[in-house]
CSV table of C-alpha atoms in Angstrom, one decimal:
chain,number,residue,atom,x,y,z
A,1018,MET,CA,0.0,0.0,0.1
A,1019,SER,CA,1.4,3.3,-1.1
A,1020,TRP,CA,1.7,6.2,1.5
A,1021,SER,CA,-1.0,8.2,-0.1
A,1022,ASN,CA,-3.4,5.2,-0.1
A,1023,TRP,CA,-2.4,4.5,3.5
A,1024,LEU,CA,-3.4,8.0,4.6
A,1025,ARG,CA,-6.8,7.6,2.7
A,1026,SER,CA,-7.7,4.7,5.0
A,1027,ARG,CA,-10.6,5.6,7.1
A,1028,ARG,CA,-9.2,3.6,10.1
A,1029,VAL,CA,-5.8,5.3,9.7
A,1030,ARG,CA,-7.4,8.8,9.7
A,1031,THR,CA,-9.6,8.0,12.6
A,1032,ALA,CA,-6.6,6.7,14.7
A,1033,LEU,CA,-4.7,9.9,13.8
A,1034,LEU,CA,-7.5,12.1,14.9
A,1035,LEU,CA,-7.8,10.3,18.2
A,1036,VAL,CA,-4.1,10.7,18.8
A,1037,VAL,CA,-4.2,14.4,18.1
A,1038,ALA,CA,-7.3,14.9,20.2
A,1039,VAL,CA,-5.6,13.2,23.3
A,1040,VAL,CA,-2.4,15.3,22.8
A,1041,ILE,CA,-4.4,18.6,22.7
A,1042,ILE,CA,-6.4,17.6,25.8
A,1043,LEU,CA,-3.3,16.7,27.8
A,1044,THR,CA,-1.5,19.9,26.7
A,1045,LEU,CA,-4.5,22.1,27.9
A,1046,ALA,CA,-4.8,20.3,31.1
A,1047,ASN,CA,-1.2,20.8,32.0
A,1048,TYR,CA,-1.2,24.5,31.1
A,1049,SER,CA,-4.4,25.3,32.8
A,1050,SER,CA,-2.8,25.1,36.2
A,1051,LEU,CA,0.3,27.1,35.1
A,1052,PRO,CA,-1.0,30.5,36.0
A,1053,ASP,CA,-1.8,29.3,39.5
A,1054,ARG,CA,1.7,27.9,40.0
A,1055,ILE,CA,3.3,31.1,38.8
A,1056,HIS,CA,1.0,33.2,41.0
A,1057,ASP,CA,2.1,31.1,44.0
A,1058,LEU,CA,5.6,32.5,43.7
A,1059,ALA,CA,4.7,35.8,42.3
A,1060,PRO,CA,6.6,37.9,44.8
A,1061,LEU,CA,9.7,36.2,43.7
A,1062,ALA,CA,9.0,35.3,40.1
A,1063,ASN,CA,11.7,37.4,38.6
A,1064,SER,CA,14.5,35.7,40.7
A,1065,SER,CA,17.6,34.4,39.2
A,1066,SER,CA,19.7,34.3,42.3
A,1067,PRO,CA,19.4,33.8,45.9
A,1068,ALA,CA,19.4,37.5,46.5
A,1069,VAL,CA,15.8,38.2,45.7
A,1070,SER,CA,13.7,41.3,46.6
A,1071,ALA,CA,10.0,41.6,45.8
A,1072,PRO,CA,9.3,44.6,43.6
A,1073,ASN,CA,6.6,45.9,46.0
A,1074,GLN,CA,7.3,45.1,49.6
A,1075,GLY,CA,3.7,46.3,50.4
A,1076,ALA,CA,2.1,43.7,48.1
A,1077,LYS,CA,-0.8,41.7,49.4
A,1078,PRO,CA,0.0,38.2,50.4
A,1079,ASN,CA,-0.9,35.2,48.1
A,1080,GLN,CA,-4.1,33.8,49.4
A,1081,ASP,CA,-4.1,30.7,47.0
A,1082,PRO,CA,-3.5,27.3,48.3
A,1083,VAL,CA,-0.2,25.6,47.6
A,1084,VAL,CA,-0.5,23.3,44.5
A,1085,GLY,CA,1.5,20.3,43.5
A,1086,ASP,CA,2.6,17.2,45.2
A,1087,VAL,CA,4.6,18.2,48.2
A,1088,GLN,CA,6.3,16.1,50.9
A,1089,TRP,CA,5.3,18.1,53.9
A,1090,SER,CA,7.4,16.1,56.3
A,1091,ASP,CA,10.5,17.8,54.7
A,1092,PHE,CA,9.4,21.1,56.3
A,1093,ALA,CA,8.7,22.2,59.9
A,1094,TYR,CA,7.6,25.2,61.8
A,1095,VAL,CA,10.1,25.8,64.7
A,1096,GLN,CA,9.6,27.1,68.1
A,1097,TYR,CA,12.3,27.7,70.7
A,1098,VAL,CA,11.7,28.1,74.4
A,1099,THR,CA,14.0,29.2,77.2
A,1100,ASN,CA,11.6,29.7,80.1
A,1101,PRO,CA,8.1,28.7,81.2
A,1102,ILE,CA,6.4,31.9,80.1
A,1103,TYR,CA,7.6,31.5,76.6
A,1104,LEU,CA,6.8,27.8,76.6
A,1105,CYS,CA,3.2,28.7,77.1
A,1106,ASN,CA,3.3,31.2,74.2
A,1107,SER,CA,5.0,28.6,71.9
A,1108,LEU,CA,2.2,26.2,72.8
A,1109,MET,CA,-0.3,28.8,71.6
A,1110,ILE,CA,1.6,29.1,68.3
A,1111,LEU,CA,1.4,25.3,68.0
A,1112,GLU,CA,-2.3,25.3,68.7
A,1113,ALA,CA,-2.9,28.0,66.1
A,1114,LEU,CA,-0.8,26.1,63.4
A,1115,ASN,CA,-2.9,23.1,64.1
A,1116,ARG,CA,-6.2,25.1,64.0
A,1117,VAL,CA,-5.4,26.8,60.7
A,1118,GLY,CA,-4.6,23.4,59.0
A,1119,SER,CA,-0.8,23.9,58.4
A,1120,LYS,CA,0.6,20.7,56.7
A,1121,ALA,CA,4.3,20.9,57.7
A,1122,ASP,CA,5.8,19.4,60.9
A,1123,ARG,CA,6.0,21.2,64.1
A,1124,LEU,CA,9.2,21.2,66.1
A,1125,MET,CA,9.9,22.7,69.5
A,1126,MET,CA,13.5,23.1,70.9
A,1127,TYR,CA,13.4,23.2,74.7
A,1128,PRO,CA,16.1,23.3,77.6
A,1129,GLN,CA,17.7,20.0,78.0
A,1130,GLU,CA,17.3,20.3,81.8
A,1131,TRP,CA,13.5,20.0,81.5
A,1132,GLU,CA,12.1,16.4,81.9
A,1133,LEU,CA,9.4,14.7,79.9
A,1134,PRO,CA,6.7,12.9,81.7
A,1135,LYS,CA,7.4,9.2,82.3
A,1136,GLY,CA,3.8,8.2,82.1
A,1137,ASP,CA,3.8,6.4,85.4
A,1138,GLY,CA,1.4,8.7,87.2
A,1139,SER,CA,4.1,10.5,89.1
A,1140,GLU,CA,3.8,14.3,89.6
A,1141,VAL,CA,5.7,16.3,87.1
A,1142,PRO,CA,6.7,20.1,86.9
A,1143,TYR,CA,4.6,22.6,85.0
A,1144,GLU,CA,7.0,22.7,82.1
A,1145,SER,CA,6.8,18.9,81.6
A,1146,LYS,CA,3.0,19.0,81.4
A,1147,LEU,CA,3.2,21.7,78.6
A,1148,LEU,CA,5.8,19.6,76.7
A,1149,ALA,CA,3.6,16.6,76.8
A,1150,GLN,CA,0.7,18.7,75.6
A,1151,ALA,CA,2.9,19.9,72.7
A,1152,LYS,CA,3.8,16.3,71.8
A,1153,ASP,CA,0.4,14.6,72.4
A,1154,VAL,CA,-2.1,17.2,71.2
A,1155,TYR,CA,-0.1,19.1,68.6
A,1156,LYS,CA,2.1,16.2,67.4
A,1157,THR,CA,5.2,18.3,67.9
A,1158,LYS,CA,8.6,16.9,67.6
A,1159,LEU,CA,10.6,17.8,70.8
A,1160,VAL,CA,14.2,18.5,70.6
A,1161,PRO,CA,16.2,19.2,73.8
A,1162,ILE,CA,18.9,21.8,73.4
A,1163,LYS,CA,21.5,23.7,75.3
A,1164,VAL,CA,20.2,27.3,75.8
A,1165,MET,CA,22.6,29.8,74.1
A,1166,THR,CA,23.1,32.7,76.5
A,1167,PHE,CA,25.3,35.8,76.4
A,1168,THR,CA,25.7,38.3,79.3
A,1169,ASN,CA,24.1,41.7,78.7
A,1170,SER,CA,22.9,44.6,80.8
A,1171,ASP,CA,19.3,44.1,79.4
A,1172,PRO,CA,18.2,40.5,80.1
A,1173,THR,CA,15.4,40.8,77.5
A,1174,TRP,CA,17.1,38.9,74.6
A,1175,GLN,CA,20.1,37.3,76.4
A,1176,ASP,CA,18.8,33.9,75.5
A,1177,SER,CA,17.7,34.8,72.0
A,1178,TYR,CA,20.8,33.2,70.4
A,1179,THR,CA,18.8,30.0,71.0
A,1180,LYS,CA,16.6,30.7,68.1
A,1181,LEU,CA,19.6,30.4,65.7
A,1182,LEU,CA,19.8,26.6,66.6
A,1183,ALA,CA,17.1,26.4,63.9
A,1184,PHE,CA,20.0,26.6,61.3
A,1185,ASN,CA,21.2,23.2,62.8
A,1186,GLN,CA,17.9,21.3,62.2
A,1187,THR,CA,19.2,19.6,59.1
A,1188,GLN,CA,16.7,16.7,59.4
A,1189,TYR,CA,14.5,19.2,57.4
A,1190,LYS,CA,15.0,20.8,53.9
A,1191,ARG,CA,13.4,24.1,55.2
A,1192,VAL,CA,12.2,25.4,58.5
A,1193,ILE,CA,10.2,28.6,59.5
A,1194,SER,CA,11.1,30.1,62.8
A,1195,LEU,CA,8.3,32.1,64.3
A,1196,ASP,CA,8.7,34.3,67.4
A,1197,SER,CA,6.1,33.3,70.0
A,1198,ASP,CA,5.0,36.7,71.1
A,1199,ALA,CA,2.7,36.6,68.2
A,1200,THR,CA,-0.4,35.1,66.7
A,1201,VAL,CA,-0.7,32.8,63.6
A,1202,LEU,CA,-3.8,33.8,61.8
A,1203,GLN,CA,-3.5,31.7,58.6
A,1204,SER,CA,-1.3,28.9,57.3
A,1205,MET,CA,2.1,30.1,55.8
A,1206,ASP,CA,2.9,26.8,54.2
A,1207,GLU,CA,3.5,28.5,50.8
A,1208,LEU,CA,6.8,30.0,52.3
A,1209,PHE,CA,8.3,26.6,52.3
A,1210,LEU,CA,8.1,26.5,48.5
A,1211,LEU,CA,10.0,29.8,47.9
A,1212,PRO,CA,13.0,29.7,45.4
A,1213,PRO,CA,16.1,28.2,47.1
A,1214,ALA,CA,18.0,30.5,49.4
A,1215,PRO,CA,19.8,29.9,52.7
A,1216,VAL,CA,17.6,32.6,54.4
A,1217,ALA,CA,14.4,34.6,53.7
A,1218,MET,CA,13.1,37.3,55.9
A,1219,PRO,CA,10.8,40.3,55.7
A,1220,ARG,CA,12.1,43.8,56.3
A,1221,ALA,CA,11.4,45.8,59.5
A,1222,TYR,CA,9.3,48.2,57.5
A,1223,TRP,CA,8.7,50.6,60.5
A,1224,LEU,CA,12.4,51.6,60.5
A,1225,ASP,CA,13.9,54.3,58.4
A,1226,GLN,CA,17.1,52.3,57.5
A,1227,PRO,CA,17.0,48.9,55.8
A,1228,PHE,CA,16.9,46.1,58.4
A,1229,LEU,CA,15.7,42.6,58.4
A,1230,SER,CA,13.1,41.5,60.8
A,1231,SER,CA,13.8,38.2,62.6
A,1232,GLN,CA,10.2,37.7,63.8
A,1233,LEU,CA,9.7,35.3,60.9
A,1234,ILE,CA,12.7,33.5,59.3
A,1235,VAL,CA,12.6,30.9,56.5
A,1236,ILE,CA,15.8,28.9,56.8
A,1237,GLU,CA,17.5,26.0,54.8
A,1238,PRO,CA,19.4,24.2,57.6
A,1239,SER,CA,22.8,23.0,56.7
A,1240,LYS,CA,26.0,22.2,58.5
A,1241,ASP,CA,27.8,24.9,56.7
A,1242,GLU,CA,25.3,27.7,57.5
A,1243,TRP,CA,25.2,26.5,61.1
A,1244,ARG,CA,28.9,26.7,61.3
A,1245,ARG,CA,28.9,30.3,60.1
A,1246,VAL,CA,26.1,31.3,62.4
A,1247,GLU,CA,27.7,29.6,65.4
A,1248,GLU,CA,31.0,31.4,64.8
A,1249,ALA,CA,29.2,34.7,64.5
A,1250,THR,CA,27.5,34.3,67.9
A,1251,GLN,CA,30.9,33.4,69.4
A,1252,HIS,CA,32.5,36.6,68.1
A,1253,HIS,CA,29.6,39.0,68.3
A,1254,GLU,CA,30.1,42.7,68.9
A,1255,GLY,CA,28.9,44.2,72.2
A,1256,SER,CA,25.3,43.9,72.6
A,1257,ASP,CA,24.5,42.2,69.2
A,1258,TYR,CA,21.3,40.2,69.4
A,1259,ASP,CA,20.0,37.5,67.1
A,1260,MET,CA,18.7,40.0,64.6
A,1261,ASP,CA,21.9,42.0,64.5
A,1262,ILE,CA,23.9,38.9,63.7
A,1263,LEU,CA,21.4,37.9,61.0
A,1264,ASN,CA,21.5,41.3,59.4
A,1265,LYS,CA,25.3,41.4,59.3
A,1266,MET,CA,25.4,37.9,57.7
A,1267,TYR,CA,22.4,38.0,55.2
A,1268,LYS,CA,21.5,41.7,54.6
A,1269,ASP,CA,22.9,41.6,51.0
A,1270,SER,CA,21.9,38.0,50.2
A,1271,CYS,CA,18.7,37.4,51.9
A,1272,THR,CA,15.4,36.6,50.0
A,1273,ILE,CA,13.1,39.4,51.0
A,1274,ILE,CA,9.5,38.2,52.1
A,1275,PRO,CA,6.9,40.9,51.6
A,1276,HIS,CA,6.2,42.2,55.1
A,1277,ARG,CA,2.5,42.9,54.3
A,1278,GLY,CA,0.6,40.0,55.7
A,1279,TYR,CA,3.5,38.1,57.1
A,1280,ASP,CA,5.0,40.6,59.7
A,1281,LEU,CA,2.0,42.8,60.8
A,1282,LEU,CA,2.6,44.6,64.1
A,1283,THR,CA,-0.3,45.3,66.6
A,1284,GLY,CA,1.4,48.7,66.9
A,1285,GLU,CA,0.5,49.6,63.3
A,1286,PHE,CA,-3.1,50.1,64.5
A,1287,LYS,CA,-2.0,53.1,66.7
A,1288,HIS,CA,-0.6,54.9,63.7
A,1289,GLN,CA,-2.5,57.3,61.5
A,1290,ASP,CA,0.0,57.0,58.6
A,1291,HIS,CA,0.2,53.5,57.1
A,1292,ASP,CA,2.1,54.2,53.9
A,1293,LYS,CA,5.1,52.1,55.1
A,1294,TYR,CA,3.0,49.1,55.8
A,1295,LEU,CA,0.8,49.4,52.7
A,1296,GLY,CA,3.7,50.0,50.5
A,1297,ASN,CA,2.1,52.9,48.6
A,1298,LYS,CA,0.4,56.4,49.4
A,1299,ASP,CA,-2.8,55.6,47.4
A,1300,GLU,CA,-4.4,52.8,49.2
A,1301,LYS,CA,-6.8,53.5,51.8
A,1302,TRP,CA,-6.2,51.9,55.3
A,1303,ASP,CA,-8.9,49.4,56.3
A,1304,ALA,CA,-8.2,47.7,59.7
A,1305,ARG,CA,-10.7,45.0,59.1
A,1306,GLN,CA,-9.4,44.2,55.6
A,1307,ILE,CA,-5.8,44.2,56.8
A,1308,MET,CA,-6.7,41.6,59.5
A,1309,LYS,CA,-8.4,39.4,56.8
A,1310,GLU,CA,-5.2,39.3,54.7
A,1311,ALA,CA,-2.8,39.1,57.6
A,1312,LYS,CA,-1.2,35.7,58.4
A,1313,PHE,CA,1.2,36.5,61.2
A,1314,LEU,CA,0.5,39.2,63.9
A,1315,HIS,CA,3.3,40.3,66.2
A,1316,PHE,CA,2.5,41.9,69.5
A,1317,SER,CA,4.6,45.1,69.8
A,1318,ASP,CA,2.9,47.9,71.8
A,1319,TRP,CA,5.6,49.6,73.8
A,1320,PRO,CA,5.3,50.9,76.4
A,1321,LEU,CA,2.5,48.5,77.2
A,1322,PRO,CA,3.7,45.0,78.2
A,1323,LYS,CA,3.1,41.9,76.1
A,1324,PRO,CA,-0.5,40.6,76.2
A,1325,TRP,CA,0.2,37.9,78.7
A,1326,LEU,CA,0.9,40.6,81.3
A,1327,LYS,CA,-2.1,42.5,82.5
A,1328,PRO,CA,-1.5,46.3,82.2
A,1329,SER,CA,-3.2,48.7,84.5
A,1330,GLU,CA,-6.5,50.3,83.3
A,1331,SER,CA,-4.9,53.6,82.9
A,1332,ASP,CA,-1.9,52.3,81.1
A,1333,LEU,CA,-4.3,50.5,78.7
A,1334,GLU,CA,-6.5,53.5,78.1
A,1335,HIS,CA,-3.6,55.9,77.5
A,1336,ASN,CA,-1.8,53.7,75.1
A,1337,GLN,CA,-4.5,52.0,73.0
A,1338,PRO,CA,-5.2,53.3,69.4
A,1339,GLN,CA,-7.2,56.5,69.1
A,1340,CYS,CA,-10.7,56.9,67.5
A,1341,TRP,CA,-10.3,59.1,64.5
A,1342,LYS,CA,-12.6,61.9,63.6
A,1343,VAL,CA,-14.7,61.4,60.5
A,1344,GLY,CA,-16.5,64.4,59.4
A,1345,ASP,CA,-17.8,67.0,61.9
A,1346,ASP,CA,-19.6,64.8,64.4
A,1347,LYS,CA,-18.5,61.3,63.9
A,1348,GLU,CA,-15.6,59.0,65.0
A,1349,ASP,CA,-14.1,56.0,63.6
A,1350,CYS,CA,-12.9,53.4,66.3
A,1351,THR,CA,-12.2,50.5,64.1
A,1352,ASP,CA,-8.5,50.6,64.8
A,1353,ARG,CA,-9.0,50.6,68.5
A,1354,ASP,CA,-11.6,47.9,68.3
A,1355,VAL,CA,-9.5,45.6,66.2
A,1356,TRP,CA,-6.5,46.2,68.5
A,1357,LEU,CA,-8.5,45.4,71.6
A,1358,GLU,CA,-10.0,42.3,70.0
A,1359,ASN,CA,-6.5,40.9,69.3
A,1360,ARG,CA,-5.4,41.4,72.9
A,1361,LYS,CA,-8.6,39.9,74.2
A,1362,ASP,CA,-8.3,36.9,71.8
A,1363,PHE,CA,-4.8,36.2,73.0
A,1364,SER,CA,-5.7,36.3,76.7
A,1365,GLU,CA,-8.7,34.1,76.3
A,1366,ARG,CA,-6.9,31.4,74.2
A,1367,ARG,CA,-4.4,31.1,77.1
A,1368,LYS,CA,-7.2,29.8,79.3
A,1369,VAL,CA,-9.0,27.6,76.7
A,1370,ARG,CA,-9.5,24.0,77.8
A,1371,PHE,CA,-8.5,21.2,75.5
A,1372,LEU,CA,-8.7,17.3,75.4
A,1373,PRO,CA,-7.3,15.3,78.2
A,1374,ILE,CA,-3.5,14.6,78.1
A,1375,ARG,CA,-3.0,10.9,77.9
A,1376,SER,CA,0.5,11.2,79.3
A,1377,PHE,CA,-1.0,11.9,82.7
A,1378,PRO,CA,-3.3,9.2,84.3
A,1379,GLU,CA,-6.3,10.5,86.0
A,1380,SER,CA,-5.0,9.4,89.4
A,1381,SER,CA,-2.2,11.8,89.1
A,1382,HIS,CA,-4.2,15.0,89.3
A,1383,ALA,CA,-7.9,16.0,89.9
A,1384,ASN,CA,-8.6,17.6,86.5
A,1385,THR,CA,-7.4,15.7,83.4
A,1386,THR,CA,-8.1,18.5,81.0
A,1387,GLN,CA,-5.1,20.8,80.3
A,1388,ARG,CA,-5.3,24.4,79.6
A,1389,VAL,CA,-3.0,26.1,77.0
A,1390,CYS,CA,-1.1,27.8,79.9
A,1391,GLY,CA,-3.4,27.6,82.8
A,1392,ASN,CA,-3.9,31.4,83.4
A,1393,THR,CA,-5.0,34.4,81.5
A,1394,TRP,CA,-2.3,36.5,82.9
A,1395,GLU,CA,1.3,35.8,84.2
A,1396,ASN,CA,3.1,37.6,87.1
A,1397,PRO,CA,5.3,40.2,85.6
A,1398,ARG,CA,8.1,39.3,88.0
A,1399,ARG,CA,8.3,35.9,86.6
A,1400,ASP,CA,9.0,37.1,83.1
A,1401,LYS,CA,12.5,38.6,82.7
A,1402,ARG,CA,11.8,39.3,79.0
A,1403,SER,CA,8.8,41.4,79.6
A,1404,ILE,CA,9.8,43.9,82.2
A,1405,LEU,CA,8.6,47.5,81.5
A,1406,ARG,CA,11.6,49.6,80.4
A,1407,ALA,CA,12.1,53.3,80.5
A,1408,ARG,CA,12.6,53.3,76.7
A,1409,ALA,CA,12.1,50.9,73.8
A,1410,PRO,CA,15.0,49.1,72.1
A,1411,TRP,CA,16.0,51.0,68.9
A,1412,PHE,CA,14.8,48.2,66.7
A,1413,GLU,CA,11.3,48.1,68.3
A,1414,PRO,CA,8.7,50.2,66.6
A,1415,ILE,CA,7.3,53.2,68.6
A,1416,PHE,CA,3.8,54.2,67.4
A,1417,PRO,CA,2.7,57.4,69.1
């Protein structure tokens, strides 16, 4: 049969048409999801090297779900604790990550001196109970560590080098370190899928000079990076804290995460000018809308204490956001209301009851339900990291 006769065959033509149709369908199906995949990494889409900076640091965060087949056990959210107060806060972060449906692992680094419950009914310290709750309720992997401390006149951050141990968690391809004086509002799993880079951080948008914010850090753990970080902590200058070390090491090579949505400060609601946060002068501030898009909210309200320390009524009244005049005879109190709601939410979640902890037999204590921390408020004298100071540290925002 000649080639021309072969092509005239009805069976051959039918088969060829079917093959072409299948190819077209598969091609369209593959490309239909391409815009979503590109959109997922839109802030860093123009990257060709680890030193990536988003064109608009005030861009709204991506709200789309992560697409594709991801091995989430390769990633982890990391908490570090050095005292019982911050153990409680870390537990609240873990609870929030669980509630918002984050898929990555959860890891908590805790002082190696603390004991885990043995499960034999014996009485255990407060710290042990909360560690058991992290493990049993929130499926957290517990890693005992030696607290990294350096002597300084201000004890506030003298244990903060411990945070940098996240660089040594090489059992994961990527980790996200979150400060615990904060609230997780939405899953941030998409940050695990940023283009490769040793470190990704948002900028401290409230400062006039460029400075990286260490409240949220995306890290690719490795022995080499950990060696560099450890050496930097051993040869730090004066009162360098963890954020100073990270800025000196990565200020020119860090992937920049848009601060908007990923590093919102509660102090922002006290301000009347929001250009730095919004990233432009044209957009109108809407506190409710900002909260809808926010994924990570950091409590920073100096001179008020952190929300687990109860302020006096007069301090609260004088340092909360104002109601702004709208027209001649109206006031807009949205900023104040949102700010108060966030503090109230934090306090109430500290005393919420959860499921029984299986690590503790009923015979060991009267009430088998375990609260997040047990109390709405903490005694300020117990928290060396939250003592009211005469002035704020230079890197903390001051919103009049």
